[in-house]
Amino acid sequence: LSLLEGDVVQDPLLPVAGEIPVRRPVVDEEALRRWEAPVDGWRARAAGAQEHLGGPAVFEAAP
């Protein structure tokens, strides 16, 4: 079962006998760039949440 469309490591963590072995995955730099989310989208999402929640600003909007 895959919860995400892709992975950003060379050798993804997979369950073995119902457990996930503990190890440090190695980041695949090319995959990381391929799946990188646009910064503006996350800023807009954070600003929308901030506006909805009515709390203090947690970041300054980019010019």
PDB file of C-alpha atoms in Angstrom:
ATOM      1  CA  LEU A   1       0.000   0.000   0.000  1.00  0.00           C
ATOM      2  CA  SER A   2       1.477   3.318  -1.044  1.00  0.00           C
ATOM      3  CA  LEU A   3       0.274   6.494   0.638  1.00  0.00           C
ATOM      4  CA  LEU A   4       2.290   8.795  -1.601  1.00  0.00           C
ATOM      5  CA  GLU A   5       2.803   8.987  -5.339  1.00  0.00           C
ATOM      6  CA  GLY A   6       6.568   8.755  -5.080  1.00  0.00           C
ATOM      7  CA  ASP A   7       9.523   8.570  -2.734  1.00  0.00           C
ATOM      8  CA  VAL A   8      12.644  10.669  -2.259  1.00  0.00           C
ATOM      9  CA  VAL A   9      15.041   7.962  -1.086  1.00  0.00           C
ATOM     10  CA  GLN A  10      17.122   5.458  -3.040  1.00  0.00           C
ATOM     11  CA  ASP A  11      15.860   2.439  -1.095  1.00  0.00           C
ATOM     12  CA  PRO A  12      12.419   3.138   0.478  1.00  0.00           C
ATOM     13  CA  LEU A  13      11.539   1.843   3.933  1.00  0.00           C
ATOM     14  CA  LEU A  14       9.288  -1.191   3.533  1.00  0.00           C
ATOM     15  CA  PRO A  15       7.683  -3.366   6.203  1.00  0.00           C
ATOM     16  CA  VAL A  16       9.200  -6.793   6.883  1.00  0.00           C
ATOM     17  CA  ALA A  17       7.003  -9.211   8.843  1.00  0.00           C
ATOM     18  CA  GLY A  18       4.793  -6.308   9.932  1.00  0.00           C
ATOM     19  CA  GLU A  19       7.667  -4.099  11.093  1.00  0.00           C
ATOM     20  CA  ILE A  20       9.777  -1.393   9.472  1.00  0.00           C
ATOM     21  CA  PRO A  21      13.506  -1.989   9.961  1.00  0.00           C
ATOM     22  CA  VAL A  22      15.317   0.924  11.585  1.00  0.00           C
ATOM     23  CA  ARG A  23      17.922   2.429   9.274  1.00  0.00           C
ATOM     24  CA  ARG A  24      18.845   5.811   7.837  1.00  0.00           C
ATOM     25  CA  PRO A  25      17.505   6.125   4.268  1.00  0.00           C
ATOM     26  CA  VAL A  26      19.750   7.768   1.658  1.00  0.00           C
ATOM     27  CA  VAL A  27      18.111  10.742  -0.077  1.00  0.00           C
ATOM     28  CA  ASP A  28      17.874  10.551  -3.868  1.00  0.00           C
ATOM     29  CA  GLU A  29      18.646  14.160  -4.855  1.00  0.00           C
ATOM     30  CA  GLU A  30      17.048  13.825  -8.311  1.00  0.00           C
ATOM     31  CA  ALA A  31      13.820  12.420  -6.833  1.00  0.00           C
ATOM     32  CA  LEU A  32      13.830  15.162  -4.194  1.00  0.00           C
ATOM     33  CA  ARG A  33      13.942  17.832  -6.916  1.00  0.00           C
ATOM     34  CA  ARG A  34      11.248  16.016  -8.921  1.00  0.00           C
ATOM     35  CA  TRP A  35       8.792  15.933  -5.979  1.00  0.00           C
ATOM     36  CA  GLU A  36       9.646  19.352  -4.525  1.00  0.00           C
ATOM     37  CA  ALA A  37       6.508  21.419  -3.887  1.00  0.00           C
ATOM     38  CA  PRO A  38       6.474  25.034  -5.106  1.00  0.00           C
ATOM     39  CA  VAL A  39       7.267  27.416  -2.236  1.00  0.00           C
ATOM     40  CA  ASP A  40       4.497  29.846  -3.198  1.00  0.00           C
ATOM     41  CA  GLY A  41       1.846  27.145  -2.795  1.00  0.00           C
ATOM     42  CA  TRP A  42       2.947  26.394   0.767  1.00  0.00           C
ATOM     43  CA  ARG A  43       3.151  30.083   1.648  1.00  0.00           C
ATOM     44  CA  ALA A  44      -0.398  30.621   0.358  1.00  0.00           C
ATOM     45  CA  ARG A  45      -1.606  27.598   2.324  1.00  0.00           C
ATOM     46  CA  ALA A  46       0.057  28.830   5.541  1.00  0.00           C
ATOM     47  CA  ALA A  47      -1.337  32.347   5.034  1.00  0.00           C
ATOM     48  CA  GLY A  48      -4.836  30.936   4.484  1.00  0.00           C
ATOM     49  CA  ALA A  49      -4.616  28.854   7.657  1.00  0.00           C
ATOM     50  CA  GLN A  50      -3.266  31.833   9.591  1.00  0.00           C
ATOM     51  CA  GLU A  51      -6.159  33.991   8.355  1.00  0.00           C
ATOM     52  CA  HIS A  52      -8.716  31.292   9.208  1.00  0.00           C
ATOM     53  CA  LEU A  53      -7.298  30.695  12.690  1.00  0.00           C
ATOM     54  CA  GLY A  54      -6.956  34.408  13.436  1.00  0.00           C
ATOM     55  CA  GLY A  55      -3.644  33.995  15.190  1.00  0.00           C
ATOM     56  CA  PRO A  56      -0.530  36.156  15.072  1.00  0.00           C
ATOM     57  CA  ALA A  57       1.624  36.121  11.957  1.00  0.00           C
ATOM     58  CA  VAL A  58       4.107  33.266  12.053  1.00  0.00           C
ATOM     59  CA  PHE A  59       5.999  34.384   8.973  1.00  0.00           C
ATOM     60  CA  GLU A  60       6.381  37.426   6.805  1.00  0.00           C
ATOM     61  CA  ALA A  61       4.888  37.171   3.336  1.00  0.00           C
ATOM     62  CA  ALA A  62       7.410  37.244   0.510  1.00  0.00           C
ATOM     63  CA  PRO A  63       7.435  40.488  -1.498  1.00  0.00           C
TER      64      PRO A  63
END
